[in-house]
Short mmCIF file of C-alpha atoms in Angstrom, two decimals:
data_model
loop_
_atom_site.label_atom_id
_atom_site.label_comp_id
_atom_site.label_asym_id
_atom_site.label_seq_id
_atom_site.Cartn_x
_atom_site.Cartn_y
_atom_site.Cartn_z
CA MET L 1 -155.39 -39.69 65.84
CA ALA L 2 -152.98 -42.37 66.84
CA ALA L 3 -154.50 -45.68 67.76
CA LEU L 4 -153.15 -49.12 68.39
CA MET L 5 -154.06 -51.81 65.83
CA ASN L 6 -156.61 -49.53 64.26
CA PRO L 7 -155.79 -48.78 60.64
CA LEU L 8 -157.17 -45.41 59.62
CA PRO L 9 -157.38 -44.30 56.01
CA ALA L 10 -155.46 -41.08 56.46
CA ALA L 11 -152.39 -42.57 58.12
CA SER L 12 -149.01 -40.97 57.41
CA ILE L 13 -147.01 -43.69 59.13
CA ARG L 14 -148.18 -47.27 59.59
CA CYS L 15 -146.06 -49.78 61.52
CA ARG L 16 -147.00 -53.46 61.73
CA ASP L 17 -145.15 -55.79 64.08
CA ILE L 18 -141.86 -53.88 63.74
CA GLY L 19 -138.82 -55.52 65.29
CA VAL L 20 -135.21 -54.29 65.31
CA ARG L 21 -132.24 -56.20 66.73
CA PHE L 22 -128.66 -55.06 67.11
CA PHE L 23 -125.76 -57.49 67.31
CA SER L 24 -122.38 -57.17 69.00
CA GLU L 25 -119.66 -59.39 70.51
CA ARG L 26 -121.57 -59.38 73.77
CA GLY L 27 -124.74 -60.69 72.16
CA SER L 28 -127.86 -59.11 70.73
CA VAL L 29 -130.12 -56.29 71.89
CA THR L 30 -133.78 -56.11 70.92
CA ALA L 31 -134.34 -52.39 70.38
CA LEU L 32 -137.92 -52.79 69.21
CA GLN L 33 -140.30 -55.74 69.29
CA GLY L 34 -143.80 -56.21 67.93
CA LEU L 35 -144.42 -52.50 67.52
CA ASN L 36 -147.74 -51.49 65.96
CA LEU L 37 -148.50 -47.85 65.35
CA ASP L 38 -150.63 -45.61 63.17
CA VAL L 39 -149.90 -41.93 62.97
CA ALA L 40 -152.57 -39.74 61.38
CA VAL L 41 -151.72 -37.12 58.79
CA GLY L 42 -150.98 -33.80 60.50
CA GLU L 43 -150.59 -35.36 63.95
CA PHE L 44 -148.11 -34.16 66.54
CA LEU L 45 -146.95 -37.29 68.34
CA ALA L 46 -144.51 -37.11 71.26
CA LEU L 47 -142.42 -40.21 71.96
CA LEU L 48 -141.49 -40.71 75.60
CA GLY L 49 -139.80 -43.54 77.42
CA PRO L 50 -136.76 -44.61 79.44
CA SER L 51 -133.29 -44.81 77.85
CA GLY L 52 -132.92 -47.72 75.49
CA CYS L 53 -136.62 -48.07 74.74
CA GLY L 54 -136.01 -47.62 71.01
CA LYS L 55 -137.39 -44.08 70.51
CA SER L 56 -134.52 -43.01 68.27
CA THR L 57 -134.49 -46.40 66.59
CA LEU L 58 -138.14 -45.94 65.60
CA LEU L 59 -137.33 -42.56 63.96
CA ARG L 60 -134.47 -44.20 62.08
CA VAL L 61 -136.75 -46.96 60.83
CA VAL L 62 -139.32 -44.42 59.63
CA SER L 63 -136.65 -42.34 57.84
CA ASP L 64 -135.10 -45.35 56.08
CA LEU L 65 -131.79 -44.93 57.93
CA LEU L 66 -132.24 -48.37 59.48
CA PRO L 67 -134.05 -51.33 57.94
CA PRO L 68 -136.29 -53.18 60.44
CA SER L 69 -135.29 -56.80 61.11
CA HIS L 70 -138.96 -57.74 61.21
CA GLY L 71 -142.36 -56.38 60.26
CA ARG L 72 -143.71 -53.92 57.75
CA ILE L 73 -143.69 -50.15 57.69
CA GLU L 74 -145.41 -47.70 55.36
CA VAL L 75 -144.81 -43.98 55.13
CA PHE L 76 -147.57 -42.30 53.11
CA ASP L 77 -148.66 -45.69 51.72
CA GLY L 78 -145.20 -46.61 50.44
CA ALA L 79 -141.87 -47.93 51.63
CA PRO L 80 -139.78 -45.50 53.71
CA SER L 81 -137.20 -45.40 50.89
CA VAL L 82 -139.86 -44.10 48.50
CA ALA L 83 -140.88 -41.40 50.98
CA ARG L 84 -137.20 -40.49 51.44
CA LEU L 85 -136.63 -40.17 47.68
CA LYS L 86 -139.79 -38.08 47.34
CA ARG L 87 -138.42 -35.78 50.09
CA ASP L 88 -141.39 -36.44 52.33
CA ILE L 89 -139.14 -36.83 55.38
CA GLY L 90 -137.37 -34.09 57.34
CA PHE L 91 -135.03 -35.00 60.20
CA VAL L 92 -133.81 -32.83 63.08
CA PHE L 93 -131.01 -34.36 65.16
CA GLN L 94 -130.11 -33.87 68.79
CA ASP L 95 -126.90 -32.18 67.73
CA ALA L 96 -127.82 -29.47 65.20
CA ALA L 97 -125.29 -31.07 62.77
CA LEU L 98 -124.88 -27.88 60.76
CA LEU L 99 -122.03 -27.77 58.27
CA PRO L 100 -119.58 -25.36 59.98
CA TRP L 101 -118.22 -23.99 56.68
CA ARG L 102 -121.66 -22.83 55.55
CA THR L 103 -123.59 -19.79 56.74
CA ALA L 104 -127.05 -20.22 58.28
CA LEU L 105 -128.68 -19.55 54.91
CA GLN L 106 -126.32 -21.88 53.03
CA ASN L 107 -127.11 -24.61 55.57
CA VAL L 108 -130.82 -24.23 54.92
CA GLU L 109 -130.12 -24.39 51.18
CA LEU L 110 -128.35 -27.75 51.47
CA PRO L 111 -131.47 -29.93 50.92
CA LEU L 112 -132.07 -28.09 47.63
CA GLN L 113 -128.54 -28.84 46.43
CA VAL L 114 -128.25 -32.60 47.00
CA GLY L 115 -130.22 -35.72 46.10
CA GLY L 116 -132.06 -34.02 43.26
CA GLY L 117 -133.43 -31.48 45.74
CA ALA L 118 -133.64 -28.68 43.17
CA ALA L 119 -136.39 -30.61 41.45
CA ARG L 120 -138.54 -30.43 44.53
CA ARG L 121 -138.13 -26.88 45.76
CA GLY L 122 -140.24 -26.15 48.83
CA ARG L 123 -143.12 -23.73 48.92
CA ARG L 124 -141.08 -21.47 51.15
CA SER L 125 -137.62 -20.18 50.21
CA PRO L 126 -134.68 -20.76 52.61
CA ARG L 127 -134.82 -17.08 53.52
CA GLU L 128 -138.53 -17.32 54.42
CA LEU L 129 -137.84 -20.46 56.46
CA LEU L 130 -135.17 -18.71 58.50
CA ALA L 131 -137.71 -15.96 59.17
CA LEU L 132 -140.29 -18.61 60.13
CA VAL L 133 -137.97 -19.94 62.86
CA GLY L 134 -137.21 -16.40 64.02
CA LEU L 135 -133.77 -15.97 62.48
CA ALA L 136 -134.37 -13.17 59.98
CA GLY L 137 -131.18 -11.11 59.92
CA SER L 138 -128.85 -13.97 60.83
CA GLU L 139 -128.65 -15.40 57.30
CA ASN L 140 -124.92 -14.78 56.91
CA ALA L 141 -123.83 -15.91 60.37
CA PHE L 142 -121.63 -18.99 60.61
CA PRO L 143 -122.62 -21.78 63.06
CA HIS L 144 -119.84 -20.91 65.50
CA GLU L 145 -121.29 -17.42 65.74
CA LEU L 146 -124.75 -18.73 66.76
CA SER L 147 -125.96 -19.88 70.17
CA GLY L 148 -127.10 -23.47 70.73
CA GLY L 149 -130.76 -22.49 70.43
CA MET L 150 -130.16 -20.55 67.20
CA ARG L 151 -128.25 -23.48 65.68
CA GLN L 152 -131.19 -25.75 66.45
CA ARG L 153 -133.54 -23.23 64.78
CA VAL L 154 -131.38 -23.36 61.65
CA ALA L 155 -131.56 -27.16 61.76
CA ILE L 156 -135.38 -26.96 61.87
CA ALA L 157 -135.46 -24.52 58.93
CA ARG L 158 -133.14 -26.87 57.02
CA ALA L 159 -135.42 -29.84 57.69
CA LEU L 160 -138.35 -27.83 56.32
CA ALA L 161 -136.47 -26.66 53.20
CA SER L 162 -137.47 -29.57 50.99
CA ASP L 163 -141.11 -29.18 52.07
CA PRO L 164 -141.45 -32.57 53.84
CA ARG L 165 -144.76 -34.05 54.94
CA VAL L 166 -143.40 -35.59 58.11
CA LEU L 167 -140.84 -34.10 60.49
CA LEU L 168 -138.85 -36.48 62.67
CA MET L 169 -137.21 -34.84 65.68
CA ASP L 170 -134.74 -36.78 67.83
CA GLU L 171 -134.45 -34.92 71.15
CA PRO L 172 -133.73 -31.69 69.31
CA PHE L 173 -133.85 -29.48 72.41
CA GLY L 174 -132.26 -31.94 74.85
CA ALA L 175 -129.00 -30.04 75.17
CA LEU L 176 -130.50 -26.55 75.52
CA ASP L 177 -131.11 -24.55 78.68
CA GLU L 178 -134.66 -24.49 80.02
CA ILE L 179 -135.56 -20.94 78.96
CA THR L 180 -134.43 -21.49 75.38
CA ARG L 181 -136.14 -24.84 75.37
CA ASP L 182 -139.48 -23.36 76.48
CA ARG L 183 -139.33 -20.70 73.80
CA LEU L 184 -138.48 -23.22 71.09
CA ASN L 185 -141.29 -25.51 72.27
CA GLU L 186 -143.76 -22.67 71.87
CA GLU L 187 -142.42 -21.78 68.44
CA LEU L 188 -142.39 -25.39 67.29
CA ARG L 189 -146.11 -25.63 68.03
CA ARG L 190 -146.65 -22.42 66.08
CA VAL L 191 -144.66 -23.79 63.11
CA TRP L 192 -146.62 -27.05 63.28
CA ARG L 193 -149.95 -25.19 63.24
CA GLU L 194 -148.81 -23.02 60.33
CA THR L 195 -147.46 -25.87 58.21
CA GLY L 196 -149.84 -28.73 58.97
CA LEU L 197 -146.91 -31.15 59.20
CA THR L 198 -146.94 -34.55 60.82
CA ILE L 199 -144.38 -34.45 63.63
CA LEU L 200 -142.78 -37.30 65.59
CA PHE L 201 -140.91 -35.78 68.51
CA VAL L 202 -138.62 -37.86 70.74
CA THR L 203 -137.98 -36.44 74.20
CA HIS L 204 -136.84 -37.38 77.69
CA SER L 205 -138.92 -34.67 79.28
CA ILE L 206 -142.43 -35.40 80.52
CA HIS L 207 -143.34 -31.70 80.42
CA GLU L 208 -142.09 -31.28 76.87
CA ALA L 209 -144.01 -34.34 75.71
CA ALA L 210 -147.26 -33.23 77.36
CA TYR L 211 -146.98 -29.65 76.17
CA LEU L 212 -146.12 -30.48 72.55
CA GLY L 213 -147.96 -33.64 71.64
CA GLN L 214 -151.56 -34.31 70.72
CA HIS L 215 -150.74 -37.80 71.91
CA VAL L 216 -147.83 -39.14 73.91
CA LEU L 217 -146.57 -42.54 72.79
CA MET L 218 -145.06 -44.16 75.88
CA LEU L 219 -142.50 -46.83 75.07
CA ALA L 220 -141.14 -49.44 77.47
CA ALA L 221 -137.58 -50.79 77.37
CA ASN L 222 -136.01 -54.27 77.12
CA PRO L 223 -137.35 -55.00 74.58
CA GLY L 224 -138.57 -51.66 73.21
CA ARG L 225 -142.35 -51.83 72.78
CA VAL L 226 -145.46 -49.66 73.00
CA ARG L 227 -146.53 -49.24 76.64
CA GLU L 228 -149.45 -46.93 76.09
CA ILE L 229 -150.72 -44.06 73.97
CA VAL L 230 -151.86 -41.19 76.18
CA PRO L 231 -154.11 -38.55 74.61
CA VAL L 232 -153.32 -35.00 75.62
CA GLU L 233 -156.66 -33.23 76.04
CA LEU L 234 -155.52 -29.63 76.09
CA PRO L 235 -156.61 -26.73 73.83
CA GLU L 236 -154.84 -26.72 70.46
CA ASP L 237 -153.89 -23.07 70.76
CA ARG L 238 -152.21 -23.60 74.12
CA THR L 239 -149.39 -21.41 75.38
CA LEU L 240 -146.76 -22.28 77.96
CA ALA L 241 -149.14 -21.05 80.65
CA VAL L 242 -151.16 -24.24 80.10
CA ARG L 243 -148.54 -26.00 82.19
CA GLU L 244 -149.99 -24.44 85.32
CA THR L 245 -153.51 -25.77 84.73
CA PRO L 246 -154.81 -28.78 86.73
CA GLU L 247 -155.46 -30.68 83.44
CA PHE L 248 -151.79 -30.42 82.49
CA VAL L 249 -150.64 -31.45 85.95
CA GLN L 250 -152.98 -34.45 85.77
CA ILE L 251 -151.52 -35.57 82.43
CA THR L 252 -147.91 -35.20 83.56
CA ALA L 253 -148.70 -37.08 86.77
CA ARG L 254 -150.15 -39.92 84.73
CA LEU L 255 -147.16 -39.94 82.39
CA ARG L 256 -144.79 -40.02 85.37
CA ARG L 257 -146.58 -42.99 86.91
CA LEU L 258 -146.45 -44.80 83.56
CA LEU L 259 -142.77 -44.02 83.14
CA GLU L 260 -142.03 -45.52 86.56
CA THR L 261 -143.59 -48.83 85.51
CA CYS L 262 -141.84 -48.98 82.14
CA MET U 14 -134.20 1.19 92.96
CA ASN U 15 -135.84 -0.48 89.99
CA THR U 16 -134.07 -1.81 86.92
CA ARG U 17 -134.75 1.28 84.85
CA SER U 18 -132.91 3.59 87.22
CA ILE U 19 -129.99 1.12 87.46
CA ASP U 20 -129.64 1.24 83.68
CA ALA U 21 -129.74 5.00 83.82
CA ALA U 22 -127.01 5.00 86.47
CA ILE U 23 -124.72 2.88 84.26
CA VAL U 24 -125.25 5.18 81.31
CA THR U 25 -124.39 8.26 83.41
CA THR U 26 -121.09 6.84 84.68
CA ALA U 27 -120.11 5.95 81.13
CA ALA U 28 -120.93 9.41 79.89
CA ALA U 29 -119.43 11.29 82.85
CA GLY U 30 -115.79 10.81 81.85
CA PRO U 31 -113.14 8.39 80.57
CA ASP U 32 -113.62 4.86 81.89
CA THR U 33 -110.37 4.33 83.77
CA GLU U 34 -110.94 0.61 84.31
CA LEU U 35 -111.50 0.05 80.59
CA GLN U 36 -108.37 2.05 79.80
CA ALA U 37 -106.33 0.03 82.30
CA TRP U 38 -107.60 -3.17 80.73
CA GLY U 39 -106.63 -1.90 77.25
CA ALA U 40 -103.14 -0.98 78.41
CA ALA U 41 -102.65 -4.40 80.05
CA ARG U 42 -103.75 -6.05 76.80
CA GLN U 43 -101.25 -3.98 74.80
CA ARG U 44 -98.49 -5.04 77.20
CA ARG U 45 -99.43 -8.70 76.76
CA LEU U 46 -99.36 -8.37 72.96
CA TRP U 47 -95.90 -6.77 73.00
CA ARG U 48 -94.66 -9.43 75.40
CA ARG U 49 -95.79 -12.11 72.97
CA ARG U 50 -93.91 -10.45 70.12
CA LEU U 51 -90.75 -9.58 72.03
CA LEU U 52 -90.06 -12.80 73.93
CA PRO U 53 -89.49 -15.05 70.86
CA ALA U 54 -87.22 -12.37 69.35
CA LEU U 55 -85.34 -12.29 72.64
CA GLY U 56 -84.83 -16.07 72.41
CA ILE U 57 -83.30 -15.82 68.93
CA VAL U 58 -81.06 -12.90 69.83
CA GLY U 59 -79.98 -14.72 73.00
CA LEU U 60 -79.04 -17.84 71.07
CA LEU U 61 -76.98 -15.83 68.55
CA ALA U 62 -75.23 -14.03 71.43
CA LEU U 63 -74.45 -17.36 73.12
CA TRP U 64 -73.10 -18.78 69.85
CA TRP U 65 -70.92 -15.74 69.36
CA ALA U 66 -69.70 -15.80 73.01
CA VAL U 67 -68.73 -19.50 72.77
CA VAL U 68 -66.85 -19.06 69.46
CA VAL U 69 -64.96 -16.02 70.67
CA GLY U 70 -64.57 -17.03 74.33
CA PHE U 71 -63.17 -20.52 73.65
CA GLY U 72 -61.25 -19.36 70.56
CA VAL U 73 -62.94 -21.91 68.29
CA LYS U 74 -61.17 -22.07 64.91
CA PRO U 75 -63.24 -20.70 61.99
CA PHE U 76 -63.10 -24.04 60.07
CA ILE U 77 -64.66 -25.86 63.07
CA ALA U 78 -67.43 -23.32 63.69
CA PRO U 79 -67.71 -19.76 62.39
CA SER U 80 -69.01 -16.82 64.38
CA PRO U 81 -72.47 -15.44 63.52
CA GLY U 82 -70.78 -12.35 62.08
CA LEU U 83 -68.67 -14.45 59.71
CA VAL U 84 -71.76 -16.36 58.54
CA LEU U 85 -73.50 -13.07 57.87
CA GLN U 86 -70.49 -11.85 55.92
CA THR U 87 -70.38 -15.04 53.86
CA LEU U 88 -74.13 -14.86 53.15
CA TYR U 89 -73.50 -11.48 51.53
CA ALA U 90 -70.14 -12.19 49.87
CA LYS U 91 -71.21 -15.50 48.32
CA ARG U 92 -74.80 -14.52 47.60
CA VAL U 93 -74.49 -15.38 43.89
CA VAL U 94 -73.23 -18.92 44.54
CA LEU U 95 -75.77 -19.44 47.33
CA LEU U 96 -78.71 -18.25 45.26
CA ALA U 97 -77.59 -20.30 42.24
CA ASN U 98 -77.74 -23.38 44.46
CA LEU U 99 -80.88 -22.41 46.34
CA ILE U 100 -83.09 -22.05 43.27
CA PRO U 101 -82.73 -25.66 42.00
CA THR U 102 -83.36 -26.97 45.53
CA GLY U 103 -86.40 -24.73 45.86
CA LEU U 104 -87.82 -25.94 42.54
CA GLU U 105 -87.22 -29.59 43.42
CA ALA U 106 -88.84 -29.12 46.82
CA ALA U 107 -91.84 -27.26 45.36
CA GLY U 108 -92.25 -29.89 42.62
CA GLY U 109 -92.07 -32.68 45.19
CA PHE U 110 -94.51 -30.83 47.45
CA LEU U 111 -97.11 -30.54 44.68
CA LEU U 112 -96.62 -34.05 43.34
CA GLY U 113 -96.53 -35.80 46.72
CA ASN U 114 -99.54 -33.98 48.13
CA LEU U 115 -101.68 -34.32 45.00
CA ALA U 116 -100.90 -38.04 44.89
CA ALA U 117 -101.75 -38.35 48.61
CA ILE U 118 -105.09 -36.56 48.14
CA ALA U 119 -105.94 -38.77 45.16
CA VAL U 120 -105.05 -41.97 47.01
CA ALA U 121 -106.96 -40.86 50.13
CA THR U 122 -110.03 -40.23 47.94
CA LEU U 123 -109.68 -43.70 46.44
CA PHE U 124 -109.24 -45.28 49.90
CA VAL U 125 -112.36 -43.61 51.28
CA HIS U 126 -114.47 -44.76 48.35
CA ASN U 127 -113.12 -48.27 48.17
CA LYS U 128 -112.52 -49.95 51.54
CA THR U 129 -111.14 -53.09 49.89
CA VAL U 130 -108.38 -51.13 48.15
CA GLN U 131 -107.60 -49.38 51.42
CA GLU U 132 -107.38 -52.62 53.38
CA ILE U 133 -105.05 -54.14 50.76
CA PHE U 134 -102.76 -51.20 50.14
CA PHE U 135 -102.63 -49.24 53.42
CA PRO U 136 -100.27 -51.77 55.07
CA VAL U 137 -98.04 -51.61 51.96
CA VAL U 138 -97.86 -47.81 52.22
CA LEU U 139 -97.17 -48.15 55.94
CA MET U 140 -94.29 -50.57 55.28
CA PHE U 141 -92.84 -48.38 52.57
CA ASN U 142 -92.94 -45.41 54.94
CA ALA U 143 -91.02 -47.42 57.55
CA ILE U 144 -87.93 -47.44 55.27
CA PRO U 145 -85.80 -44.41 56.26
CA ILE U 146 -85.66 -41.74 53.58
CA VAL U 147 -81.81 -41.90 53.49
CA ALA U 148 -82.14 -45.58 52.58
CA LYS U 149 -84.77 -44.97 49.89
CA ALA U 150 -82.78 -42.14 48.29
CA PRO U 151 -79.83 -44.16 46.86
CA ILE U 152 -82.26 -46.66 45.33
CA LEU U 153 -84.12 -43.88 43.52
CA VAL U 154 -80.86 -42.27 42.34
CA LEU U 155 -79.74 -45.64 40.93
CA ILE U 156 -83.01 -46.03 39.08
CA MET U 157 -83.57 -42.44 37.93
CA GLY U 158 -80.04 -41.15 37.42
CA ASN U 159 -78.37 -37.96 38.51
CA GLY U 160 -80.94 -35.40 37.31
CA VAL U 161 -83.72 -33.57 39.12
CA GLU U 162 -86.17 -36.51 38.87
CA PRO U 163 -84.92 -38.50 41.90
CA LYS U 164 -84.80 -35.31 44.02
CA ILE U 165 -88.38 -34.42 43.17
CA THR U 166 -89.43 -38.02 43.80
CA ILE U 167 -87.74 -38.13 47.21
CA ALA U 168 -89.30 -34.78 48.20
CA ALA U 169 -92.69 -36.10 47.00
CA LEU U 170 -92.28 -39.32 48.99
CA VAL U 171 -91.64 -37.53 52.28
CA CYS U 172 -94.72 -35.33 51.69
CA PHE U 173 -96.93 -38.23 50.65
CA PHE U 174 -97.31 -40.13 53.88
CA PRO U 175 -98.34 -37.46 56.40
CA THR U 176 -100.83 -36.02 53.92
CA LEU U 177 -102.29 -39.43 53.09
CA VAL U 178 -102.85 -40.33 56.75
CA ASN U 179 -104.33 -36.93 57.63
CA MET U 180 -106.48 -36.75 54.51
CA VAL U 181 -107.96 -40.21 55.08
CA ARG U 182 -108.75 -39.27 58.66
CA GLY U 183 -110.26 -35.94 57.59
CA LEU U 184 -112.44 -37.53 54.92
CA GLU U 185 -113.64 -40.23 57.32
CA SER U 186 -114.16 -38.28 60.55
CA VAL U 187 -117.42 -36.72 59.43
CA ASN U 188 -120.04 -35.92 62.08
CA PRO U 189 -122.22 -39.10 62.04
CA GLN U 190 -125.41 -37.03 62.25
CA ALA U 191 -124.34 -34.94 59.25
CA MET U 192 -123.81 -38.24 57.46
CA GLU U 193 -127.31 -39.42 58.44
CA LEU U 194 -128.67 -36.07 57.25
CA MET U 195 -127.09 -36.63 53.84
CA ARG U 196 -128.67 -40.07 53.67
CA VAL U 197 -132.11 -38.73 54.60
CA LEU U 198 -131.61 -36.20 51.79
CA SER U 199 -130.79 -39.08 49.38
CA ALA U 200 -127.42 -37.47 48.56
CA SER U 201 -125.23 -39.38 46.10
CA ARG U 202 -121.69 -40.50 46.97
CA SER U 203 -120.15 -37.69 44.95
CA GLU U 204 -122.43 -35.14 46.62
CA ILE U 205 -121.43 -36.49 50.04
CA PHE U 206 -117.79 -36.25 48.98
CA PHE U 207 -117.82 -32.73 47.54
CA ARG U 208 -120.26 -31.12 49.98
CA LEU U 209 -119.33 -32.87 53.22
CA ARG U 210 -116.16 -34.98 53.28
CA LEU U 211 -113.88 -32.64 51.33
CA PHE U 212 -114.68 -29.58 53.47
CA ASN U 213 -114.43 -31.68 56.60
CA ALA U 214 -110.94 -32.78 55.52
CA LEU U 215 -109.56 -29.29 54.77
CA PRO U 216 -108.34 -28.49 58.32
CA TYR U 217 -106.67 -31.92 58.47
CA LEU U 218 -105.14 -31.38 55.03
CA PHE U 219 -103.63 -28.07 56.06
CA SER U 220 -102.03 -29.46 59.19
CA ALA U 221 -100.43 -32.10 56.94
CA LEU U 222 -99.33 -29.44 54.43
CA ARG U 223 -97.60 -27.52 57.24
CA ILE U 224 -95.54 -30.64 57.95
CA SER U 225 -94.90 -31.20 54.22
CA ALA U 226 -93.73 -27.62 53.77
CA SER U 227 -90.55 -28.27 55.74
CA MET U 228 -90.29 -31.97 54.89
CA CYS U 229 -90.11 -31.35 51.13
CA VAL U 230 -86.96 -29.24 51.57
CA ILE U 231 -85.38 -31.99 53.66
CA GLY U 232 -86.28 -34.49 50.92
CA ALA U 233 -84.70 -32.39 48.17
CA VAL U 234 -81.52 -31.79 50.20
CA VAL U 235 -81.17 -35.52 51.03
CA GLY U 236 -81.63 -36.29 47.32
CA GLU U 237 -78.82 -33.91 46.46
CA TRP U 238 -76.49 -35.48 49.02
CA ILE U 239 -76.61 -38.79 47.17
CA GLY U 240 -75.48 -37.24 43.92
CA ALA U 241 -75.80 -33.75 42.52
CA ASN U 242 -73.65 -30.95 41.12
CA VAL U 243 -75.93 -28.09 42.14
CA GLY U 244 -78.30 -27.45 45.01
CA VAL U 245 -78.07 -26.68 48.70
CA GLY U 246 -77.44 -30.37 49.42
CA ALA U 247 -74.47 -30.47 47.04
CA LEU U 248 -73.17 -27.21 48.51
CA ILE U 249 -73.37 -28.66 52.04
CA ILE U 250 -71.34 -31.73 51.04
CA GLN U 251 -68.80 -29.59 49.16
CA ALA U 252 -68.38 -27.08 52.01
CA THR U 253 -67.94 -29.89 54.54
CA PHE U 254 -65.17 -31.55 52.51
CA ASN U 255 -63.42 -28.20 52.06
CA PHE U 256 -63.69 -27.34 55.77
CA ASP U 257 -65.46 -24.15 54.63
CA SER U 258 -67.68 -23.99 57.68
CA ALA U 259 -68.79 -20.41 57.00
CA LEU U 260 -70.24 -21.52 53.62
CA LEU U 261 -71.72 -24.65 55.24
CA TYR U 262 -73.55 -22.58 57.85
CA SER U 263 -74.70 -20.11 55.19
CA ALA U 264 -76.14 -22.99 53.14
CA ILE U 265 -77.95 -24.26 56.25
CA VAL U 266 -79.40 -20.81 56.92
CA MET U 267 -80.59 -20.61 53.30
CA SER U 268 -82.34 -24.00 53.41
CA ALA U 269 -83.99 -23.06 56.73
CA CYS U 270 -85.26 -19.86 55.11
CA LEU U 271 -86.64 -21.91 52.22
CA SER U 272 -88.56 -24.19 54.63
CA GLY U 273 -89.82 -21.12 56.48
CA LEU U 274 -91.02 -19.54 53.25
CA PHE U 275 -92.97 -22.69 52.24
CA TYR U 276 -94.49 -22.88 55.71
CA LEU U 277 -95.53 -19.23 55.55
CA LEU U 278 -97.17 -19.72 52.15
CA VAL U 279 -99.15 -22.71 53.44
CA ALA U 280 -100.21 -20.78 56.56
CA LEU U 281 -101.39 -17.82 54.48
CA LEU U 282 -103.33 -20.09 52.13
CA GLU U 283 -104.94 -21.84 55.08
CA ARG U 284 -106.03 -18.54 56.59
CA ARG U 285 -107.67 -17.58 53.31
CA ILE U 286 -109.47 -20.89 52.78
CA VAL U 287 -110.39 -22.27 56.23
CA ARG U 288 -112.42 -19.43 57.66
CA TRP U 289 -114.85 -21.43 59.75
CA GLN U 290 -114.34 -22.94 63.18
CA PRO U 291 -114.86 -26.58 64.01
CA GLU U 292 -118.46 -27.45 64.75
CA PRO U 293 -119.40 -26.27 68.22
CA VAL U 294 -120.69 -28.94 70.59
CA ASN U 295 -124.08 -28.13 72.09
#
């Protein structure tokens, strides 16, 4: 369970007073300010907020791609760099970022070939992971032969290859058409339930956030900060049909009102 | 009519007889392919015909400009002399091609790994490249003598710059998210180089090699102009002084064939190695 200023023992990610500033010729931008957050182990947390509220920045702080200018962050009770070296972090980008000269299978194998990845081979083989994301039979296809949705599936399998404990997803389905997006949302929930991963999922879509997350972390912009954490009280084994229930409509209405005041 | 019966209808038409629309499309495609092959050939034949018409029509003297037929005759009659001069030029050009491109790849690798070195030396390389090759050539001949060394060096120099610029760009223009991915995976610098940057640079490298393929022949010929007893460059100078325009044109045709051959080899190698397509944008 995610809770503000409420340290729980089984936290996967713990942020205390995180601040990030960017500098340019035109001055400085405060991407995040005074951010406190606890994410429980195995939680699916959706991050929602207007552009420039620091959603992506937060993922980059957690994954050790960006050092915070202020505050303290722990990922599994250690510094983010330790978690990164232990291969506890998987990252899925908005653009699938597959290596175009590698086949789908070879792309999924990448994490096992760099950064001492062979030492920490995942429980599932790259071939099994491709099957898990519904791509059995496309192992030898090159990225240019795959559709946008299939490329994003490969990217998810690749992120899972080193058997991470937390999966960071930065608007992974933002560029896909709605039908593909719905199907991937459904499958992502299935993968999450099968693997027991902790997932931080950045999105611009209210519906996506409410359907996927156990909680929705609403961020406000200028400076980026926590606006509210909204619990999503829907059955865990929900399907896409849940979006037609009054409970779902209530949650999305609340999220929309919050977003308007951010 | 529901969907099932529509499907059935499509299947029946396909099975009923030859699909005339598909056949028409196939025939139109064949015509387009032939057009693409024939038109360039038509251009070359047309140019040769024009050349011949001008030489014959205006009665141009053979020592000013020979007719295409005379050039063809000379190519056959003097094939031994031509080949004896073509081989040294070919070897110099090939040597320069290898040397120049390998040096460029090595320097590009160094530049990408050490920004300080790049910032100090890139302007120097840029300045050196600004000196015309015909001005650099005599200097190298003075230093290195009359042998093959200055020719190879000149050929290498003209290959070096385009490959260096392209290779640096190729090594640096990596998808930023792929770069972040490598950092999340704790990849070392050499892993990032060999698994990401190098592959990313290959298409850039090959477009530079295509340029080098013809440039290296130019370099070798220019080197031979300054001072040489054998080679296409020496033959060109000799033929010009003797007003032997038929031999001059034959030598030019031979050097053009040499450039074409190098280009073809590079293109074939590229087709074998670069089999992927640039990353599609979502």
